[in-house]
Tab-separated table of C-alpha atoms in Angstrom:
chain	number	residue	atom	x	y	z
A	1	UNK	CA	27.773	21.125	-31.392
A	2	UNK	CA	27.887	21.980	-27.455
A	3	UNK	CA	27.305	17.998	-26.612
A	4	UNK	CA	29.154	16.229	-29.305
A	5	UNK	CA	32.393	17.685	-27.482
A	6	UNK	CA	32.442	15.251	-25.067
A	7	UNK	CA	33.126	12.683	-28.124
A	8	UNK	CA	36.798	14.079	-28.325
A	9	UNK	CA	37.669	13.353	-25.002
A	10	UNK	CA	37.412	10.180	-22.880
A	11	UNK	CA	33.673	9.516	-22.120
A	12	UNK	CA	32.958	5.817	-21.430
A	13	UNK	CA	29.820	5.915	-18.714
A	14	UNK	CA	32.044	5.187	-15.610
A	15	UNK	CA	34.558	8.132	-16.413
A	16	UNK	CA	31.156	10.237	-15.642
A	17	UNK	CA	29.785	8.094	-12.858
A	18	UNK	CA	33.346	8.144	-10.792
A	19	UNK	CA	33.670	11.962	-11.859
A	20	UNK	CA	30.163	12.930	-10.284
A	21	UNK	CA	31.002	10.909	-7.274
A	22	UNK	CA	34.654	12.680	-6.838
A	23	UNK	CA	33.264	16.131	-7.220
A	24	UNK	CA	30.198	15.684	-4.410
A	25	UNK	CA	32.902	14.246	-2.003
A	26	UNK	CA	34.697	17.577	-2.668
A	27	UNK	CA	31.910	19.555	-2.715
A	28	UNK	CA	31.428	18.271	0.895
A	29	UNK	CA	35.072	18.204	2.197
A	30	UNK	CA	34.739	22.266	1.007
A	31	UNK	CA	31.964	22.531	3.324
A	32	UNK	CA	33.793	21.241	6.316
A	33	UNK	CA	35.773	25.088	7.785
A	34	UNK	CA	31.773	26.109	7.901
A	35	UNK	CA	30.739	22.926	9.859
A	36	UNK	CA	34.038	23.582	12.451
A	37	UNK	CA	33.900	27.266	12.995
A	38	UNK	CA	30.369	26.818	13.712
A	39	UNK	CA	30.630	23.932	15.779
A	40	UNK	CA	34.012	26.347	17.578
A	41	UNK	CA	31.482	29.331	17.978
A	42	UNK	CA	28.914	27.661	19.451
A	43	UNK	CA	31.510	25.406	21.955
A	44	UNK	CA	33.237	29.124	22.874
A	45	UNK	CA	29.692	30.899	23.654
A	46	UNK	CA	28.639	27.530	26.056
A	47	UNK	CA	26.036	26.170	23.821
A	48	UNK	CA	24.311	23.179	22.914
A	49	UNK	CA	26.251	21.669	20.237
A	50	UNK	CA	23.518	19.292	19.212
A	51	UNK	CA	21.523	23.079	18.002
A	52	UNK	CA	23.444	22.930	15.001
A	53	UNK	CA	21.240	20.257	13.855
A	54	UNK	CA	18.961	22.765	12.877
A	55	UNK	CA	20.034	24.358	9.427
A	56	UNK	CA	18.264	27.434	10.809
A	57	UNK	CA	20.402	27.758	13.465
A	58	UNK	CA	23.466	26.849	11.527
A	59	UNK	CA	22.912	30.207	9.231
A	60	UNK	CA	23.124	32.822	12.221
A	61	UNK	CA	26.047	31.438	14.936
A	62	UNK	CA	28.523	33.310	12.321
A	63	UNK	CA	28.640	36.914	11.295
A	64	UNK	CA	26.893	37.103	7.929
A	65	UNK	CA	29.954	37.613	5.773
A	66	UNK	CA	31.482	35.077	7.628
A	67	UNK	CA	28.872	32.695	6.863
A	68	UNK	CA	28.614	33.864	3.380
A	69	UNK	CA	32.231	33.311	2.546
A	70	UNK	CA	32.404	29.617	4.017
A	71	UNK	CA	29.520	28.288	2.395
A	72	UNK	CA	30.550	29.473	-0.806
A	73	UNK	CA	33.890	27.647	-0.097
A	74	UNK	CA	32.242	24.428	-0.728
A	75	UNK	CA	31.193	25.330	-4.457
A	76	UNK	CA	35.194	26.653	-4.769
A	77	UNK	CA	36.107	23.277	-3.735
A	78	UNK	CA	33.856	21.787	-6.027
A	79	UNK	CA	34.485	23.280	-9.441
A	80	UNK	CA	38.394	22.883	-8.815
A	81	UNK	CA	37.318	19.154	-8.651
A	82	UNK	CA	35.533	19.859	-12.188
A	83	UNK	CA	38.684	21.395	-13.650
A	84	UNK	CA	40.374	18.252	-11.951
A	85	UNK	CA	37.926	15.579	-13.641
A	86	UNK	CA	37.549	16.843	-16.573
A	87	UNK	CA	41.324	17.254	-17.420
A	88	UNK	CA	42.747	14.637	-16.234
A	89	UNK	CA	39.868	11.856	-15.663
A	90	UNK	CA	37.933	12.743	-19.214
A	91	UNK	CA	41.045	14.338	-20.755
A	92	UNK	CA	39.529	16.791	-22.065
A	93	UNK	CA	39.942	20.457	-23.046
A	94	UNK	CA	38.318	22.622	-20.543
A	95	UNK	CA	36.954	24.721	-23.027
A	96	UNK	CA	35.037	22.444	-24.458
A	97	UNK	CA	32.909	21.911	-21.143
A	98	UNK	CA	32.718	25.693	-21.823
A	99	UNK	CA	31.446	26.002	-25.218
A	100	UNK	CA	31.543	24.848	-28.522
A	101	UNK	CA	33.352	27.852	-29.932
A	102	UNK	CA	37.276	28.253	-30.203
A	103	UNK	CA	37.125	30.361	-26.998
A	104	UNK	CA	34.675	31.333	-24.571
A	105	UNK	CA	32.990	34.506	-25.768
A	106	UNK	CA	33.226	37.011	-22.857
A	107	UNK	CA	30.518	39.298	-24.417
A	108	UNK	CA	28.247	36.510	-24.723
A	109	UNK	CA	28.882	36.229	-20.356
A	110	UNK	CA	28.763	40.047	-19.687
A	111	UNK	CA	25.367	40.189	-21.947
A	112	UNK	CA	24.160	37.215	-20.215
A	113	UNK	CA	24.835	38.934	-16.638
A	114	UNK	CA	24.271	42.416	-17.809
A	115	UNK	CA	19.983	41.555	-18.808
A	116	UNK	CA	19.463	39.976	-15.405
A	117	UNK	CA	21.261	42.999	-13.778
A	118	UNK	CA	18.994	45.240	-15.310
A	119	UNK	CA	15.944	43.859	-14.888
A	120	UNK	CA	16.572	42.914	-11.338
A	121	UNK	CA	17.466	46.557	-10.499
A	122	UNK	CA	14.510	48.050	-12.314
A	123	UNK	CA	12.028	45.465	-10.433
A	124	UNK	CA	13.159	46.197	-6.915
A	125	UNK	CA	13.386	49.504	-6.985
A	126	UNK	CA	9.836	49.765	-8.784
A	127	UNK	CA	8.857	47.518	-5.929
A	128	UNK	CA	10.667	49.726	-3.631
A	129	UNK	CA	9.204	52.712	-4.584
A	130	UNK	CA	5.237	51.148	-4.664
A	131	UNK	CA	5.510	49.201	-1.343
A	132	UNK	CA	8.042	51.013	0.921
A	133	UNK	CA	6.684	49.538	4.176
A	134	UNK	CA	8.002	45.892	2.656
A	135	UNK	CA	11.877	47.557	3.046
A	136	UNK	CA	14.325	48.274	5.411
A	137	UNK	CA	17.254	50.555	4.375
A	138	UNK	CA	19.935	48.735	6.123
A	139	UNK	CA	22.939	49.731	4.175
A	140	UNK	CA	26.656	50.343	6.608
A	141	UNK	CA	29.317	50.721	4.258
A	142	UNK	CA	32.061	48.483	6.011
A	143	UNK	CA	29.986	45.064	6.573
A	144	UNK	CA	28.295	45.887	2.866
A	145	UNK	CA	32.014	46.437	1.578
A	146	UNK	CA	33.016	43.811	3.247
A	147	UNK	CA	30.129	41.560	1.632
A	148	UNK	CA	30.960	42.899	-1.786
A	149	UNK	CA	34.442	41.768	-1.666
A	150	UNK	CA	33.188	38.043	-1.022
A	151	UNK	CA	30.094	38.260	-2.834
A	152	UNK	CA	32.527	39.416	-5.951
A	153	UNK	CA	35.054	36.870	-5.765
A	154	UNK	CA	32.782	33.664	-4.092
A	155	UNK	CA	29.300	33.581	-5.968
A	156	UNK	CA	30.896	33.990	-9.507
A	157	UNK	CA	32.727	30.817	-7.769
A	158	UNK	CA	29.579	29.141	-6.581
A	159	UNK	CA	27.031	29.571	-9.869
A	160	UNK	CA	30.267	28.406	-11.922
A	161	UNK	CA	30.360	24.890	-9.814
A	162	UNK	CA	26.412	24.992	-10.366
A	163	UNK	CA	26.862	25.511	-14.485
A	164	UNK	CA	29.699	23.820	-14.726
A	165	UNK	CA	27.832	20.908	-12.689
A	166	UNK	CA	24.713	20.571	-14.700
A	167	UNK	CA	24.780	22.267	-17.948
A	168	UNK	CA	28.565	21.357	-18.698
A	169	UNK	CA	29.218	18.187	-17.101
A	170	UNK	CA	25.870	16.281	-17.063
A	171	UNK	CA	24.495	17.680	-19.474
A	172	UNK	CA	27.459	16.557	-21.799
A	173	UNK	CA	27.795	13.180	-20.236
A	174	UNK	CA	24.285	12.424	-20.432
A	175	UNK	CA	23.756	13.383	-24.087
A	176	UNK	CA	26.606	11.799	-25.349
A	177	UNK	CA	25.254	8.425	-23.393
A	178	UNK	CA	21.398	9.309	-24.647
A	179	UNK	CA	22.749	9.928	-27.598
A	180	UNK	CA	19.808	13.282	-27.968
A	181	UNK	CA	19.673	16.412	-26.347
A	182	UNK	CA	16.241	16.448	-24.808
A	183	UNK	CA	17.156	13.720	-22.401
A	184	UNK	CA	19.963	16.337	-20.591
A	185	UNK	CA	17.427	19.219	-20.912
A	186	UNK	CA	15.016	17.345	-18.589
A	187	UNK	CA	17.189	15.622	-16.108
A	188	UNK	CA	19.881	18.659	-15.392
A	189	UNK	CA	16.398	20.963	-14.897
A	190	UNK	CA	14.665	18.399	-12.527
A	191	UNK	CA	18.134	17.292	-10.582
A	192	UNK	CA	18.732	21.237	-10.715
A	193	UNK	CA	15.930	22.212	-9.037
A	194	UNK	CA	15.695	19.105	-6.690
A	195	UNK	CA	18.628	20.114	-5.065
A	196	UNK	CA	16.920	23.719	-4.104
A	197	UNK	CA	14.302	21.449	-2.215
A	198	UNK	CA	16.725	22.469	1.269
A	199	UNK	CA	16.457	26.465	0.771
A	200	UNK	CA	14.738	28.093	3.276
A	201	UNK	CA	12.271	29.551	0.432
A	202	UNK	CA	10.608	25.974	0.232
A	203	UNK	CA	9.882	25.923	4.002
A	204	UNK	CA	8.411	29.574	4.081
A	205	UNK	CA	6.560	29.189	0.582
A	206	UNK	CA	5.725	26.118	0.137
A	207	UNK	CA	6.608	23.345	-2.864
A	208	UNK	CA	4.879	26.070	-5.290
A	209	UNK	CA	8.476	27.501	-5.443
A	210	UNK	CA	10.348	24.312	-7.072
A	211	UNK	CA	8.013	25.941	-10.161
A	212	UNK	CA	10.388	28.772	-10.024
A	213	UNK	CA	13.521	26.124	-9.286
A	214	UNK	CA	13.239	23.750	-12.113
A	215	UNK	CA	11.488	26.342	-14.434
A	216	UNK	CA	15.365	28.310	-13.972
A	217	UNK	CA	17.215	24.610	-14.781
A	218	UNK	CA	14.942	24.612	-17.908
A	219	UNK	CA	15.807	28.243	-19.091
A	220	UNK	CA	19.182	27.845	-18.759
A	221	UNK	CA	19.580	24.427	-20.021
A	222	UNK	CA	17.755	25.690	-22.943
A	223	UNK	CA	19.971	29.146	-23.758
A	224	UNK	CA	22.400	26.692	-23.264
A	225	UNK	CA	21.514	24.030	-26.018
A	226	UNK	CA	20.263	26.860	-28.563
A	227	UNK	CA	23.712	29.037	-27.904
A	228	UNK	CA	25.831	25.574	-27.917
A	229	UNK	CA	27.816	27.029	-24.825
A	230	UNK	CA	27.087	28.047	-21.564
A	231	UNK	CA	28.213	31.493	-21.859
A	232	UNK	CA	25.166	33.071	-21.624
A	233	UNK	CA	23.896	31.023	-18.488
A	234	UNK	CA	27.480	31.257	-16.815
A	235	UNK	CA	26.583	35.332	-16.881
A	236	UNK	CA	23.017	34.913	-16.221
A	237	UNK	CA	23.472	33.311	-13.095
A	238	UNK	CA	26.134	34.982	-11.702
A	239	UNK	CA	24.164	38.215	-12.205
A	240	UNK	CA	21.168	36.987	-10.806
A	241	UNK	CA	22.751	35.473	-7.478
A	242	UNK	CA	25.492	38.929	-6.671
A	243	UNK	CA	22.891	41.415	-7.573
A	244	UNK	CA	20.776	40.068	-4.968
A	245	UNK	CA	22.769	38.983	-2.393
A	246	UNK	CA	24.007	42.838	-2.742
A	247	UNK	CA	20.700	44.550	-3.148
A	248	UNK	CA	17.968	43.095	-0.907
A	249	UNK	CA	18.051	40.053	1.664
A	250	UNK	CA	15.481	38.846	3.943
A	251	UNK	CA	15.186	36.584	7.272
A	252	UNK	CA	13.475	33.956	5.052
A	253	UNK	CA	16.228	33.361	2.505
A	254	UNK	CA	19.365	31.483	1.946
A	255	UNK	CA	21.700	34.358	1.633
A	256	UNK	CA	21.361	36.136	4.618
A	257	UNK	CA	23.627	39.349	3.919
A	258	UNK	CA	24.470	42.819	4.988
A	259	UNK	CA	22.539	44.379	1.757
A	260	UNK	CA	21.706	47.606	0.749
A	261	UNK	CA	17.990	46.648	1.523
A	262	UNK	CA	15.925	43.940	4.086
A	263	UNK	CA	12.891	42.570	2.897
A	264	UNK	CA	10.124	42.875	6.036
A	265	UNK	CA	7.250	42.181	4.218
A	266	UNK	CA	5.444	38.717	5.108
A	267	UNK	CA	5.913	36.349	1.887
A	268	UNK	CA	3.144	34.672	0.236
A	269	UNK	CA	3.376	32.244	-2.890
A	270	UNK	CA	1.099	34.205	-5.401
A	271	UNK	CA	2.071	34.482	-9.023
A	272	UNK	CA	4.782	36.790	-8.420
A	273	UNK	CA	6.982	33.101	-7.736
A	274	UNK	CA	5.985	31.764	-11.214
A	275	UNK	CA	5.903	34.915	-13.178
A	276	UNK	CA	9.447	34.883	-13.869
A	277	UNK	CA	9.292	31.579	-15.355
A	278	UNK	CA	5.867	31.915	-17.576
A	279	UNK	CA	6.720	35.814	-19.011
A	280	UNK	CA	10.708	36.793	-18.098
A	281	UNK	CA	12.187	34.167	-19.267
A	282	UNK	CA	10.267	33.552	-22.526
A	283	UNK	CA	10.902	37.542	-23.098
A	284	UNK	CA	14.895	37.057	-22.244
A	285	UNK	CA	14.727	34.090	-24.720
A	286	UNK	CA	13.636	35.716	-27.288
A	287	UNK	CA	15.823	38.653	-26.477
A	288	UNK	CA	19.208	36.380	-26.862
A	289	UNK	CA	17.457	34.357	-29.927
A	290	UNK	CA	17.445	37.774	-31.800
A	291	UNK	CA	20.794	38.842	-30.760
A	292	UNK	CA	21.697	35.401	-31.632
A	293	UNK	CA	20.463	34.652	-34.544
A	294	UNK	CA	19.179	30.878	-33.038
A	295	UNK	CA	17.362	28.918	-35.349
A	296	UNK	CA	16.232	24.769	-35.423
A	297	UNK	CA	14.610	25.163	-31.897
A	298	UNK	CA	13.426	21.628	-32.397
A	299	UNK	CA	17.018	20.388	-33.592
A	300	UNK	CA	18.507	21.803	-31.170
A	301	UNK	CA	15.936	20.691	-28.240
A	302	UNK	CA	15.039	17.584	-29.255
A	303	UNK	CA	17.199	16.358	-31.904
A	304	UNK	CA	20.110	13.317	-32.124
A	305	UNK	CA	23.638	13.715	-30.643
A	306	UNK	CA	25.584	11.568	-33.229
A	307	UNK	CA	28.902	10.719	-32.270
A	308	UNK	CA	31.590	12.565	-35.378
A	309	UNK	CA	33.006	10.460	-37.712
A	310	UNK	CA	36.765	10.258	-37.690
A	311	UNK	CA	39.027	10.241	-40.176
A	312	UNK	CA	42.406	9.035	-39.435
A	313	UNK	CA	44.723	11.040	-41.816
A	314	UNK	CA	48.064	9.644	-43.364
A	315	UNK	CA	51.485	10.127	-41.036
A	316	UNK	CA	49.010	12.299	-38.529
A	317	UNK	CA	48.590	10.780	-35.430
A	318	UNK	CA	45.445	13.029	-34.360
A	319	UNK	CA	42.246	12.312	-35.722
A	320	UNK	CA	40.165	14.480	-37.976
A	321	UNK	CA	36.617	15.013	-36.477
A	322	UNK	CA	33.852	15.809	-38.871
A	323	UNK	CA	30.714	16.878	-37.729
C-alpha cells in the first residue's frame, strides 16, 4: 500500500519533523530573487520601499512573467529539498513517495491532467460564450509565449512541491506514525487548504472559498489513498493550475498572467465556488474509480496502516517485506 512505503525506509518521527522544517527553510530561501528584484525595482523607480509590505503591491512592481517565474522559484527550491530529504534523510526510494507501483504510471498523470483540461476548457468557453461582457480578449502572442514557456516548465514545478508536500510526504509520515489512513486524509486537506488562507481569492470572496480550498486537499488526498499513488493528483493539479494561468486571469487572483482571456466581471461567492467540490469532483471520482477498478472505499479511507512483517532470509542481507 501507498503509506506502508514509508516502513522501508528510515521513518522515526524526528526524521519527518527535521525534514518538514528543512524543506520550509528552502521553500523560503527560493523565494528570496522575488523579494530582491522587487525590493531593486522599486529602489530604481524612487519608491517607498516600506510599499512592499503590501502583498498587493508586491504582485505588480514586476512584469507579469517576471513575477510568475520567481514565485514559482520558491516551490523549485522546495521540492529539490524533498528529493534531498527523502533520499538521503529518510533513505528512501523516491518512487516510493511517488507511488506504490514499480514505476510511476505516466498514463495514470496524463489521464489525471487530461479530465481537468477538458472540463476546464469546456466551462470557460461555455461561460465565455453566455456572458461575454465578463471577458476581455487580451491575447499578444510574445508576452503569452513568453508565459507559456514558464508556465510549462515552473507550475508542473510548483503543484509537484505542493503533492509531493502533502500527499507524499505528510501524508506518508503521518500514517505511518497514526498508524491509519484517515488521520493523513484530514490533516494534509485542512493544512492544504490553510495555507490558501493568503490568496487574494479569500480577501475578494470571503472565507466561503477555503470550502473550495480544503474540499480540493480532500479530493486529492482521496484519489490518492484509493489509487495508492499520487499519479493521478500529480496530473490533476498540474492541469488545473497551467490551463488557467494560460486561459483566463483576473485582477483578483494569485496568478496574474498575460492569458488568452481577463476576467472583468465583479466576483461574488455564490455556489459557483462550492460546486466544484459538491458535483465535479464526486463525478471525476467516480470517473477514475471506473477506470480504476477501486474497491474497499472504507479500507482504503479509514482503515489500519500496519507496519510489514519482515522476514530476514538466510545469507541475504536485505529483508523480505510482506504485506
Amino acid at each position: 500500500m501507498f503509506i506502508q512505503q514509508a516502513f522501508k525506509s528510515l521513518h522515526e518521527w524526528w526524521r519527518y519533523l527535521v525534514g518538514f522544517i528543512i524543506i520550509f527553510l528552502a521553500s523560503q530561501l527560493g523565494s528570496i530573487p522575488f523579494l530582491i528584484a522587487v525590493m531593486f525595482k522599486v529602489v530604481s523607480d524612487g519608491g517607498d520601499i516600506e510599499s512592499i509590505q503590501d502583498p498587493n503591491v508586491m504582485m505588480t512592481v514586476l512584469d507579469s512573467n517576471l513575477t510568475l517565474f520567481l514565485m514559482l522559484l520558491s516551490f523549485a527550491v522546495g521540492l529539490f529539498a524533498i528529493y534531498l530529504v527523502v533520499r538521503y534523510l529518510h533513505r528512501q526510494r523516491f518512487v516510493t513517495l511517488t507511488t506504490s507501483r514499480k514505476k510511476t504510471d505516466w498514463g495514470r498523470i496524463f489521464f489525471g491532467f487530461g479530465i481537468i483540461t477538458v472540463t476546464t476548457l469546456v466551462v470557460t468557453i461555455m461561460d465565455y460564450y453566455s456572458n461575454p461582457e465578463d471577458y476581455v480578449l487580451q491575447f499578444d502572442l510574445v508576452p503569452f509565449l513568453i508565459l507559456a514557456v514558464i508556465a510549462i516548465i515552473m507550475i508542473p514545478l510548483q503543484t509537484s512541491f505542493e503533492e509531493y508536500l502533502f500527499r507524499g510526504y505528510l501524508m506518508q509520515g503521518i500514517g505511518v506514525l497514526a498508524k491509519n489512513r484517515w488521520l493523513p486524509l484530514v490533516l494534509t486537506s485542512v493544512i492544504f487548504g490553510g495555507l490558501h488562507l493568503a490568496n487574494p481569492e479569500v480577501d475578494k470572496l470571503g472565507n466561503i472559498i477555503m470550502v473550495y480550498y480544503i474540499g480540493t486537499g480532500f479530493f486529492l488526498g482521496i484519489m490518492t489513498l484509493m489509487d495508492e499513488g499520487m499519479e493521478l493528483a500529480l496530473g490533476f493539479h498540474a492541469g488545473n493550475n497551467l490551463i488557467t494561468a494560460l486561459l483566463v486571469t483576473a485582477d483578483w487572483t494569485v496568478f496574474k498572467t498575460n492569458s488568452v482571456l481577463k476576467d472583468i466581471s465583479e466576483p461574488s461567492a455564490g455556489f459557483d465556488v462550492i460546486a466544484p467540490v459538491l458535483i465535479l469532483y464526486p463525478i471525476f471520482l467516480l470517473i477514475m474509480a471506473y477506470r480504476y477498478k477501486w474497491s474497499d472505499w472504507g479500507g482504503k479511507l479509514f482503515g489500519k496502516v500496519e507496519e510489514p512483517i519482515v522476514i530476514a532470509e538466510e545469507n541475504n542481507p536485505n529483508s523480505t517485506f510482506i504485506e
